[in-house]
Coordinates of C-alpha atoms in Angstrom, one line a residue:
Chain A
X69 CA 1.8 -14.0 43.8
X70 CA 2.2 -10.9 46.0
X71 CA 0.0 -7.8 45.8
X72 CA 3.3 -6.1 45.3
X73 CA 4.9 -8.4 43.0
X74 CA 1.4 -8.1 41.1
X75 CA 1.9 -4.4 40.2
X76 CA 5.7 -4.5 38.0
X77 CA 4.0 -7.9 36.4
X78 CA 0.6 -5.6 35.6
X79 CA 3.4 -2.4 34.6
X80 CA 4.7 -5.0 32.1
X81 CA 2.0 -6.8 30.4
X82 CA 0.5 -3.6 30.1
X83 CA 3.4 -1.7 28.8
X84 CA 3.8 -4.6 25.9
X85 CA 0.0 -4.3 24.8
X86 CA -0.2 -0.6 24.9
X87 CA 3.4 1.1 25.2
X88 CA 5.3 -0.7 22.9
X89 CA 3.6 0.5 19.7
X90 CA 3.6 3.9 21.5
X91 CA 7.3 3.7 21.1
X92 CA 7.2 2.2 17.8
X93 CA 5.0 5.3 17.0
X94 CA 7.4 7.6 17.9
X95 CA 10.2 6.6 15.5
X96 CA 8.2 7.0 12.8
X97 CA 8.2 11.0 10.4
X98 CA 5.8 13.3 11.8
X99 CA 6.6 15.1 8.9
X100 CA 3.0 15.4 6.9
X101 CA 3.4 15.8 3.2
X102 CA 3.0 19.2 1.7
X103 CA -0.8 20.2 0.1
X104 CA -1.1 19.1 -3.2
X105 CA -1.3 22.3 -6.0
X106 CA -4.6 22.3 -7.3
X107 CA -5.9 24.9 -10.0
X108 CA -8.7 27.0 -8.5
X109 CA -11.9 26.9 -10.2
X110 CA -11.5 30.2 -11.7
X111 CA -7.9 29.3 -13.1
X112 CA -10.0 25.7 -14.3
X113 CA -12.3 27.6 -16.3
X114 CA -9.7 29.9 -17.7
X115 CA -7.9 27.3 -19.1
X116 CA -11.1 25.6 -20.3
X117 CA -12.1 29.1 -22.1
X118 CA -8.8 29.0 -23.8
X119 CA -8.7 25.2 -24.8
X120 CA -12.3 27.0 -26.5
X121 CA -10.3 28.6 -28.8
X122 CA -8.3 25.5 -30.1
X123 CA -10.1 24.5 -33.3
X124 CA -11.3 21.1 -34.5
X125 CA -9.6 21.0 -38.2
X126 CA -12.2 20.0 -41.1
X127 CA -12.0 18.9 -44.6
X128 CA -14.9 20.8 -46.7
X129 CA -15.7 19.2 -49.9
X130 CA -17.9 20.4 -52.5
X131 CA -18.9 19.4 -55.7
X132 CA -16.4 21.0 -57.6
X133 CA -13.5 20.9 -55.1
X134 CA -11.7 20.2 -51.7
X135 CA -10.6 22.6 -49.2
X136 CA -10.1 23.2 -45.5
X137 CA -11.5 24.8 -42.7
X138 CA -11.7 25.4 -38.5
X139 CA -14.5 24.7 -36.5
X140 CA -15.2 25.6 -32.5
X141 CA -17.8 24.3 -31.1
X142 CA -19.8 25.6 -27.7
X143 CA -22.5 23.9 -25.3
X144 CA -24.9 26.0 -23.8
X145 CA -26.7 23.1 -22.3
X146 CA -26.7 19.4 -22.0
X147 CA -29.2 16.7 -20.8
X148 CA -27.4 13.8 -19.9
X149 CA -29.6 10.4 -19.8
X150 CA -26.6 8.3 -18.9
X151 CA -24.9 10.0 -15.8
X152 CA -25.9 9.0 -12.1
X153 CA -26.8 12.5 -11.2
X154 CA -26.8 16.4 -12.4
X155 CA -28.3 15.4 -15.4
X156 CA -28.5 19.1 -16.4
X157 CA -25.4 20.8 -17.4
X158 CA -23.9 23.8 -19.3
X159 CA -20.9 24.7 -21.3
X160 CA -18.4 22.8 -19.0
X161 CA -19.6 19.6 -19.5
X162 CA -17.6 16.4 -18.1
X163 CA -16.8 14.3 -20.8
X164 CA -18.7 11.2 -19.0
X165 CA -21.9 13.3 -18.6
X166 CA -21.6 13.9 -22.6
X167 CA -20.9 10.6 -24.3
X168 CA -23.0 8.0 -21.3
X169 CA -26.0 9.1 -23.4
X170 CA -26.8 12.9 -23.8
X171 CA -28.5 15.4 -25.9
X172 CA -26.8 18.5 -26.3
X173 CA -27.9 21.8 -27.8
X174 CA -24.3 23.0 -29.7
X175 CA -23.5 26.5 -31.6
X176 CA -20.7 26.1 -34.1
X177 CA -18.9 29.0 -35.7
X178 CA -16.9 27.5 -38.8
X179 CA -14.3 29.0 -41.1
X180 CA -14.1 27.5 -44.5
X181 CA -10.8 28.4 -46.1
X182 CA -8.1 27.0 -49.0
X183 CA -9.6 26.2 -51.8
X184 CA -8.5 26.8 -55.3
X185 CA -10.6 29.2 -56.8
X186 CA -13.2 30.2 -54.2
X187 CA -13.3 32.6 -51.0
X188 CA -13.1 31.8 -47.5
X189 CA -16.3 32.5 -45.7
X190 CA -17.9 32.1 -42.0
X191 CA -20.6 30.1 -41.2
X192 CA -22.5 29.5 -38.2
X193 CA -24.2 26.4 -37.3
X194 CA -27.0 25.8 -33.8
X195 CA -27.8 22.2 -33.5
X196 CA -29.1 19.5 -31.8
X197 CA -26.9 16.1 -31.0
X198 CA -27.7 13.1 -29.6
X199 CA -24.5 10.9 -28.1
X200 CA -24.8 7.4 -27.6
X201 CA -22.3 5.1 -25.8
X202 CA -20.6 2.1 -27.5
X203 CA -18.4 1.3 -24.9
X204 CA -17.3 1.4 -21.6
X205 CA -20.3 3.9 -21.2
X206 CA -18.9 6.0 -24.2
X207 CA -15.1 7.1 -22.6
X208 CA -13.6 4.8 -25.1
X209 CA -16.0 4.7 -27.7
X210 CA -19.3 6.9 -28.3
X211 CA -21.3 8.0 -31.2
X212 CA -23.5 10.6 -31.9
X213 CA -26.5 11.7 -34.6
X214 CA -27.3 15.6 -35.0
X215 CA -29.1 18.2 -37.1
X216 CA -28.4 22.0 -37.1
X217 CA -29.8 25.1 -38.7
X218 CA -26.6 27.2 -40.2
X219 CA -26.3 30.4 -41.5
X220 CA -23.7 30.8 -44.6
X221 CA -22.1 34.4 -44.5
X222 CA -20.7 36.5 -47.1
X223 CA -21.9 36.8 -50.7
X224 CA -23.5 33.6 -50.8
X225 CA -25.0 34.1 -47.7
X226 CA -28.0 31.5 -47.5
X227 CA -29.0 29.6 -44.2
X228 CA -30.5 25.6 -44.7
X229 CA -30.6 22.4 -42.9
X230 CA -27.5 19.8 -42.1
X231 CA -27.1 16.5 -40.8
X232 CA -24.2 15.0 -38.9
X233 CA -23.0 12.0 -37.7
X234 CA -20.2 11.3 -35.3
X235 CA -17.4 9.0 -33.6
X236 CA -15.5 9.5 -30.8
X237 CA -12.9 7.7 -28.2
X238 CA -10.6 8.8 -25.8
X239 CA -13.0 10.1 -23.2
X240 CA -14.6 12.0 -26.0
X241 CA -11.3 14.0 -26.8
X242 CA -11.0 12.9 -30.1
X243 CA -13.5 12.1 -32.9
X244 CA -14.7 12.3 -36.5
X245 CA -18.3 13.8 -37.6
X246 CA -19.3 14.0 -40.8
X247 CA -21.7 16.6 -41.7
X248 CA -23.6 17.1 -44.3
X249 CA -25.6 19.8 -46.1
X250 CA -26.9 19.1 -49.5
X251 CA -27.9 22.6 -49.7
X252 CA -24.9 24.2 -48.4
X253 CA -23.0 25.3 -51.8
X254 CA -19.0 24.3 -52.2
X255 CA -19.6 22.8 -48.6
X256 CA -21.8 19.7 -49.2
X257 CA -19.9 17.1 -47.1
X258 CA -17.4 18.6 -44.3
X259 CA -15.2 16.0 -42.5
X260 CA -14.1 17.4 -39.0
X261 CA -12.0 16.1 -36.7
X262 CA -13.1 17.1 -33.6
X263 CA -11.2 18.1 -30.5
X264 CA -12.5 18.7 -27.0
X265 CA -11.3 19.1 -23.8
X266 CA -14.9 19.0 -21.4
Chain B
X100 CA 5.3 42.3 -15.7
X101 CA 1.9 40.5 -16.0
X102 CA 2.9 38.3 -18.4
X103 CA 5.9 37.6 -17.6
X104 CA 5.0 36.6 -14.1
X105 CA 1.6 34.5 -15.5
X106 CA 4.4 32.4 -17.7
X107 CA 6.9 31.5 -14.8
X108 CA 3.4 30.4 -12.9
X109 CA 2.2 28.5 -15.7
X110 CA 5.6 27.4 -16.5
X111 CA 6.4 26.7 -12.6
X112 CA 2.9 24.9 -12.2
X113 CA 3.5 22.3 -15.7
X114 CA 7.2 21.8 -16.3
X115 CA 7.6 19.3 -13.4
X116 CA 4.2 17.3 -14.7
X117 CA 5.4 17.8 -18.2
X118 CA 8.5 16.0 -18.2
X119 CA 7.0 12.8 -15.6
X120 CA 4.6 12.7 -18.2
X121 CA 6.9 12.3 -20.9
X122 CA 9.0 9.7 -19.3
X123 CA 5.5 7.8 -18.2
X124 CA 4.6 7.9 -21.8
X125 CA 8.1 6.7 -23.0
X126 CA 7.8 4.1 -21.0
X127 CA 4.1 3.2 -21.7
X128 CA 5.1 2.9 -25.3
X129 CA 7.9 0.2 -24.5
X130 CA 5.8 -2.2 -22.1
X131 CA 5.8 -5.3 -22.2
X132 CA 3.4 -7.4 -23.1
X133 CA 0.8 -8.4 -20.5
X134 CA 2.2 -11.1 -17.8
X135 CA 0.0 -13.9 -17.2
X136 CA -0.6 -15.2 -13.8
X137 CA 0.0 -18.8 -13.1
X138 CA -2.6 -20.1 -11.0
X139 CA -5.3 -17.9 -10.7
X140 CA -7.9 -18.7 -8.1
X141 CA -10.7 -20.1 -9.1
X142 CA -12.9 -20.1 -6.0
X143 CA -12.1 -17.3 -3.8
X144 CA -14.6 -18.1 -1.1
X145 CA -12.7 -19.6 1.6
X146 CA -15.1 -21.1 4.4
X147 CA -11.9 -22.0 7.2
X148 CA -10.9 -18.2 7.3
X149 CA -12.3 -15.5 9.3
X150 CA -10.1 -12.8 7.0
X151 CA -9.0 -13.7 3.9
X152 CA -7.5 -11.1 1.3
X153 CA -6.6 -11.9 -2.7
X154 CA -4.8 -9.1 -4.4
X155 CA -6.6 -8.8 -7.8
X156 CA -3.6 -6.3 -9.2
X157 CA -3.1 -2.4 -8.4
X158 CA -5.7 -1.6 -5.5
X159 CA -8.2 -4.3 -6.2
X160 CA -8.3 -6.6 -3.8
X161 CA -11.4 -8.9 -2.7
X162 CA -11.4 -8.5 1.3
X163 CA -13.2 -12.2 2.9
X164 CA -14.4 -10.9 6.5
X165 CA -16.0 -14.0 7.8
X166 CA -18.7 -14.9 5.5
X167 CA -18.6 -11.3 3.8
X168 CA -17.0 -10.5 0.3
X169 CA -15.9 -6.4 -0.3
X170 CA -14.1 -5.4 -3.4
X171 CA -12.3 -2.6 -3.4
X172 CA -11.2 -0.1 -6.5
X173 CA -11.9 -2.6 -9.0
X174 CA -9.9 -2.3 -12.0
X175 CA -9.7 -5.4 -14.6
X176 CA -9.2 -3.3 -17.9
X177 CA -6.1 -4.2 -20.0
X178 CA -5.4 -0.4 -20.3
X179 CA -6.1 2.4 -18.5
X180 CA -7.6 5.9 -20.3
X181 CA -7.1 3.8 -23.4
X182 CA -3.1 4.4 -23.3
X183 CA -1.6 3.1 -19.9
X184 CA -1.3 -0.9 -20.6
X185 CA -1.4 -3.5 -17.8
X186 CA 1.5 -5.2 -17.0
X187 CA 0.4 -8.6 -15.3
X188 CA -3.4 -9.5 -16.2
X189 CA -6.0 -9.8 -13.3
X190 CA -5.6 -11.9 -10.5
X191 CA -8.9 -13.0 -10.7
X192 CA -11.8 -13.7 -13.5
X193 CA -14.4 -11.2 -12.4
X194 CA -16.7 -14.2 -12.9
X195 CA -15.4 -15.8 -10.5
X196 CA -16.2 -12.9 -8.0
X197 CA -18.4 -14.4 -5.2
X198 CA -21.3 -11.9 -4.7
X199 CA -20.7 -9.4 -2.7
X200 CA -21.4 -7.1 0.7
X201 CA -20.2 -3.5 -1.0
X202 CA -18.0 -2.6 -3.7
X203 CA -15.5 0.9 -2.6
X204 CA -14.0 3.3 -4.7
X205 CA -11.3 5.3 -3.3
X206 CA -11.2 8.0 -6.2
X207 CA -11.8 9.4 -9.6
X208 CA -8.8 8.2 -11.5
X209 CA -8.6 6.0 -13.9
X210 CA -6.5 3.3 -12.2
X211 CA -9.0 3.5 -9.4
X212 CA -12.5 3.9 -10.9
X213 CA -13.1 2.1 -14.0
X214 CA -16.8 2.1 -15.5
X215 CA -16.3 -1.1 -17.6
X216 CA -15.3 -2.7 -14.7
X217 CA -18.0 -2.0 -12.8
X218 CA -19.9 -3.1 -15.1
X219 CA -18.5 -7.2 -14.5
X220 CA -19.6 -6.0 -10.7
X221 CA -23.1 -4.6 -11.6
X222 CA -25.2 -7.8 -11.0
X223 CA -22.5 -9.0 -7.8
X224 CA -23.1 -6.0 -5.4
X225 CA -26.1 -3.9 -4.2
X226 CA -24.0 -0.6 -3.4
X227 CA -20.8 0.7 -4.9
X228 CA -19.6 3.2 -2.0
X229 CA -17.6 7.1 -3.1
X230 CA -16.5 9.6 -2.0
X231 CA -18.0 13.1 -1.9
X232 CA -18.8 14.4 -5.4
X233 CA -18.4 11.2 -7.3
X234 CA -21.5 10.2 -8.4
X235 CA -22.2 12.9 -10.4
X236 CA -19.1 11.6 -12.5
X237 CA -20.3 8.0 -12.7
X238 CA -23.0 6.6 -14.9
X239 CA -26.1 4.8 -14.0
X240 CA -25.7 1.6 -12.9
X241 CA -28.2 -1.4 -11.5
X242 CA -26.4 -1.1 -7.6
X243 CA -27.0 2.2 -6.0
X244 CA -24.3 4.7 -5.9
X245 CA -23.9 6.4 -2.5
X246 CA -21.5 8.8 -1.0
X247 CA -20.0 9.2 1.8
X248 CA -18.6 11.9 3.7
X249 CA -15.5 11.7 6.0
X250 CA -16.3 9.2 8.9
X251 CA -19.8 8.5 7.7
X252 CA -20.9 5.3 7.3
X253 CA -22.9 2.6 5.7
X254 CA -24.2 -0.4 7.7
X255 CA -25.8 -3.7 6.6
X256 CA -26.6 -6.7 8.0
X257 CA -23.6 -6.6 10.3
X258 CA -21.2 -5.0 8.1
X259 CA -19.9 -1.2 8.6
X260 CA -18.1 0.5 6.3
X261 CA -16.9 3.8 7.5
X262 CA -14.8 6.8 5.2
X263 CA -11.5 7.6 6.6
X264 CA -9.1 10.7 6.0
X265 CA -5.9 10.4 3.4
X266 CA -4.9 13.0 1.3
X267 CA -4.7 12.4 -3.0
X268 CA -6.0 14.6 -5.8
X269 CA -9.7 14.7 -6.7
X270 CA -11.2 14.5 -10.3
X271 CA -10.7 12.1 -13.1
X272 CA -9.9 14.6 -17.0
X273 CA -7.5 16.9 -14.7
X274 CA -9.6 19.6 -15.3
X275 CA -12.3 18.3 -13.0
X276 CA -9.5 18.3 -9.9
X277 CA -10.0 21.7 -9.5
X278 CA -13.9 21.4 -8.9
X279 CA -13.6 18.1 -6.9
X280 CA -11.7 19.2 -4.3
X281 CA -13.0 16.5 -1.5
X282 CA -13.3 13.4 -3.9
X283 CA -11.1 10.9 -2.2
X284 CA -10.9 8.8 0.6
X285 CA -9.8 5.6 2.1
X286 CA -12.5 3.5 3.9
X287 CA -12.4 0.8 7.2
X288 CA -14.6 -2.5 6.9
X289 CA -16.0 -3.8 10.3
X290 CA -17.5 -7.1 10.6
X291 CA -17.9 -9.9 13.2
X292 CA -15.2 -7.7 15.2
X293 CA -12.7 -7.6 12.7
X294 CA -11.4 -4.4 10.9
X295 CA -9.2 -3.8 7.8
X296 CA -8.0 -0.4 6.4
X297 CA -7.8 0.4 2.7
X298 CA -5.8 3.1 2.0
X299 CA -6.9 3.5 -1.6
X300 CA -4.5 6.1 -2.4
X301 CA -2.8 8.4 -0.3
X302 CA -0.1 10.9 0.7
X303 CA 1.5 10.3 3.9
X304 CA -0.4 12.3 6.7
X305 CA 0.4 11.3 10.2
X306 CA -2.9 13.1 11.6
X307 CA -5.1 11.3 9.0
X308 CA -3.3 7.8 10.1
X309 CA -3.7 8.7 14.0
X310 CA -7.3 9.8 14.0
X311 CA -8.0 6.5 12.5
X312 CA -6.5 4.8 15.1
X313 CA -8.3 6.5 17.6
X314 CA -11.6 5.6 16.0
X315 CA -10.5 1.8 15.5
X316 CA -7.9 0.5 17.5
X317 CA -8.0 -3.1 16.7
X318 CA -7.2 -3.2 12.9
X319 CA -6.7 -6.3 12.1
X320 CA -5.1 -5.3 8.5
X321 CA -4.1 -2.1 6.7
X322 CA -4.2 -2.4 3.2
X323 CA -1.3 0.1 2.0
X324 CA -0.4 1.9 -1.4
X325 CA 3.4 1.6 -1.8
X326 CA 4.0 3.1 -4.8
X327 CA 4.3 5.4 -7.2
X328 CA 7.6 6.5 -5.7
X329 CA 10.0 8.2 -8.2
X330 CA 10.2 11.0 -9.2
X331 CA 9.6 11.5 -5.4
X332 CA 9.2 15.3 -5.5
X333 CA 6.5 15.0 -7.8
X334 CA 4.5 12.0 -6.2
X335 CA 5.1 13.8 -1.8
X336 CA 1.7 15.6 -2.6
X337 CA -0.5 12.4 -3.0
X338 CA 1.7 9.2 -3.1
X339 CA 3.8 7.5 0.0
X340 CA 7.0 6.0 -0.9
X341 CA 7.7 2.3 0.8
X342 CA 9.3 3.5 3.8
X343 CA 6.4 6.0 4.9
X344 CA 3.9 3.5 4.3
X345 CA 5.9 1.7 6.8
X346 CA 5.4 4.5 9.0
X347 CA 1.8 4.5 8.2
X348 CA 1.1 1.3 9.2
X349 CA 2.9 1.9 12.7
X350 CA 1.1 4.9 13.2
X351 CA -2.7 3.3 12.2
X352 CA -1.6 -0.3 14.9
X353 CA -2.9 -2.4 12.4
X354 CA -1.5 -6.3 13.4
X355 CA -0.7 -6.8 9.7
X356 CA -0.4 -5.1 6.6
X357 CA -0.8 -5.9 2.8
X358 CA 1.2 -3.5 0.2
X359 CA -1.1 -2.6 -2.8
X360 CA -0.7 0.1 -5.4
X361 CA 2.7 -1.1 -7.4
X362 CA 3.6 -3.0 -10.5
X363 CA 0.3 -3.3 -12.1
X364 CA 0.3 0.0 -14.7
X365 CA 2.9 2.4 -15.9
X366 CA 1.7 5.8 -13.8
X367 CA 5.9 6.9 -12.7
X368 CA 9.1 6.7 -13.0
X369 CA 9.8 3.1 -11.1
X370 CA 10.9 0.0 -12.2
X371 CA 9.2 -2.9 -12.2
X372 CA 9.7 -4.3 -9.1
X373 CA 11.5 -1.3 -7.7
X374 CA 8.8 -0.4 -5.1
X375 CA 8.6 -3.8 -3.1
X376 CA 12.5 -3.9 -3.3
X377 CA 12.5 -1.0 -1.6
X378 CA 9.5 -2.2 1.1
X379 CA 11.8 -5.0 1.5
X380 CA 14.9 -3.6 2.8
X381 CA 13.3 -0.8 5.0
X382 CA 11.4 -3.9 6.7
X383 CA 14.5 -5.5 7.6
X384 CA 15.8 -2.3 8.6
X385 CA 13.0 -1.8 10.6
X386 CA 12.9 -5.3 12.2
X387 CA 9.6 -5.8 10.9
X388 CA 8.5 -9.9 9.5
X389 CA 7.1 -11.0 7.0
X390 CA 4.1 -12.3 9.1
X391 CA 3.5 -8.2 10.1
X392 CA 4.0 -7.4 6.1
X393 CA 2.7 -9.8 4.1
X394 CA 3.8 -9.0 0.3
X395 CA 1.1 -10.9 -1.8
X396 CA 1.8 -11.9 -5.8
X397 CA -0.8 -10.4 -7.8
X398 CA -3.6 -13.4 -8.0
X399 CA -2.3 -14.5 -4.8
X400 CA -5.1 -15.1 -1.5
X401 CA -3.6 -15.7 1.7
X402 CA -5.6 -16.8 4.5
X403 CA -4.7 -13.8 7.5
X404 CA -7.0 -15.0 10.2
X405 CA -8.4 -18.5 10.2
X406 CA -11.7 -19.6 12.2

């Protein structure tokens, strides 16, 4: 072959290894797509704050009767055993970091209300819990054990020691505990049904 | 005034999510039960190819480079978040999983990262690979848990795996997204001279796709998310439809690509099969074969490059 007939042969070859997905390239959208919306941290922890405020419903019962109440609960710290790393965290606490294996120290105001015969009154609870996965490293199932120190307001005001014991699945969201305070009069055994978002 | 305007944001910023949500639930409580896949394969190792790739269901697919196993987003729960249930089963008995070179995780989210999962991996692979911010959302496990920055990479014995740009939504309990802002990524494996792309998860971003070209010229396979689709003006921000992972896989070069990402869970507003239908028809559009766009079964292993 020619020098000259060499260069058009070269042009092609090279134009089918290298300019024909060029050309492809340039039928297809340069259009990007648009940013997704993300909340800000500061809108994040807004609507963590508020989702605070959304109480866990309970069922107090006493030894002479059955009533209701509200409970909130707060974090101020956590030591998580089961999480790959940051085992320290506080108040925002991602529901994996709780329920892999964590002990947590918890403040609980409560709100006993609705039953026949007797007043509603405030208490307010400081604990200790332990959580324990069962499975899939406690997102769909977790337990935990606790104790707390409460403080009874109102005319029976009287503080004492309480027990609990809890389940919970749905990346912690939902669960029962079951606390109990054999001191704590008309509010011996209190069923909650906890709700928690982080 | 304040109020007012704080409600049309709130309103503005939900309604949209809202209603997918409802339909995705809707539809979550009328799924079927579980397909089962015919002829699973029992022995994935396949000694007479040089790339092999079995789709596993949704993103999970076990990559053969040579003699190398990688597994990436492995998912083999029968629900996801304890509400989303699976449509067809695995492709493959984790048990059967030869062991393997690295394990990657594109993302937070429940169809991508799932810790019961990992835990039929723990014992096959010395390192699961995430992206930045991760592990501090994962629990302990036996195989070390490393991040990796955009274009960093891990190398051993032979095998590189290298981050790559794509654009999705950090975080795993929604809440978290806002905090873990850089938690995704799509990855290329490098071995013996070959090169694959998973995609993981991605909106479609042409600069994301070119500037991984650049860096690897020679892909050998792209491993694309093709779905969800519909409802398409939710799903733009972090989802291609078919037709722009088409355009994707022009823009990354890659000699062949896989489709992954589509009827495996309930997360839209497509039909079963709706999302390959739709591959289907912009490839013949397009002129592209079935040889450049291979669409696997779920359980199915095809053979891409043999020795």
């Amino acid at each position: 072959m020619s020098r000259r007939g060499a260069v058009p042969l070269f042009a092609l070859v090279a134009f089918g290894a290298f300019g024909a997905p060029n050309a492809a390239a340039e039928e297809v959208s340069t259009q990007p797509a648009p940013k997704p919306r993300v909340l800000s941290p500061a809108a994040a922890v807004g609507i963590w704050a508020a989702a605070q405020l959304i109480p866990s419903p309970e069922l107090v019962i006493g030894k002479r009767h059955v009533g209701g109440g509200l409970r909130w609960q707060l974090t101020p710290v956590l030591y998580s055993f089961g999480i790959a790393e940051r085992p320290l965290r506080t108040f925002l606490i991602s529901p994996i970091a709780r329920h892999s294996g964590s002990i947590e120290l918890h403040v609980s105001p409560e709100w006993a209300c609705c039953a026949a015969n007797e007043q509603s009154g405030w208490l307010v609870r400081a604990g200790l819990r332990l959580y324990l996965p069962l499975l899939e490293h406690g997102e769909k199932l977790s337990w935990s054990v606790g104790g707390s120190y409460y403080h009874a307001a109102g005319g029976n005001s009287r503080n004492g020691a309480a027990a609990d014991l809890g389940l919970f699945t749905f990346n912690g969201a939902f669960g029962l505990n079951l606390t109990v305070s054999p001191w704590l009069s008309r509010r011996e055994v209190i069923t909650t049904f906890a709700i928690r978002l982080f | 005034m304040c109020y007012r305007a704080l409600l049309a944001l709130v309103l503005g910023l939900t309604l949209p999510g809202c209603g997918f949500a409802w339909r995705a639930l809707k539809r979550n409580l009328s799924a079927p039960p579980e397909r089962t896949v015919a002829h699973q394969v029992v022995d994935p190792k396949r000694p007479e190819a040089r790339l092999a790739a079995l789709w596993v269901g949704h993103a999970t697919v076990l990559l053969q480079l040579d003699d190398r196993f990688v597994l990436t987003d492995p998912v083999f729960s029968h629900t996801l978040s304890q509400a989303s249930p699976r449509l067809v089963e695995p492709g493959l008995d984790p048990e059967r999983l030869p062991p393997l070179a690295a394990v990657v995780i594109s993302h937070m989210h429940f169809d991508h990262l799932s810790f019961g999962s990992l835990d039929r991996v723990e014992q096959r692979t010395p390192i699961v690979l995430v992206p930045p911010g991760v592990r501090a959302s994962m629990p302990r496990y036996a195989f070390e848990i490393r991040e990796l920055e955009t274009w960093a990479s891990y190398e051993h014995d032979g095998l590189r795996v290298t981050a790559v740009p794509v654009q999705h939504i950090g975080g795993r309990y929604a809440l978290d997204s806002a905090f873990e802002t850089r938690a995704f990524t799509g990855y290329v494996f490098e071995y013996h001279g070959l090169s694959v792309y998973f995609g993981g998860d991605t909106a479609y971003i042409p600069s994301a796709f070119q500037a991984t070209r650049a860096r690897f010229p020679n892909l050998a396979l792209a491993l694309l998310p093709i779905c969800p689709d519909a409802p398409r003006d939710f799903m733009q921000y972090t989802h291609e439809s078919p037709n722009q992972a088409l355009d994707a896989f022009t823009l990354l070069g890659a000699q062949r690509m896989i489709p992954i990402h589509f009827d495996t869970y309930i997360n839209s507003d497509d039909a079963f099969g709706a999302c390959p239908r739709e591959l289907r028809e912009r490839m013949q559009a397009r002129g592209l074969s079935d040889e450049q766009v291979q669409i696997l079964a779920i359980g199915e292993q095809r053979v891409l490059i043999a020795k």
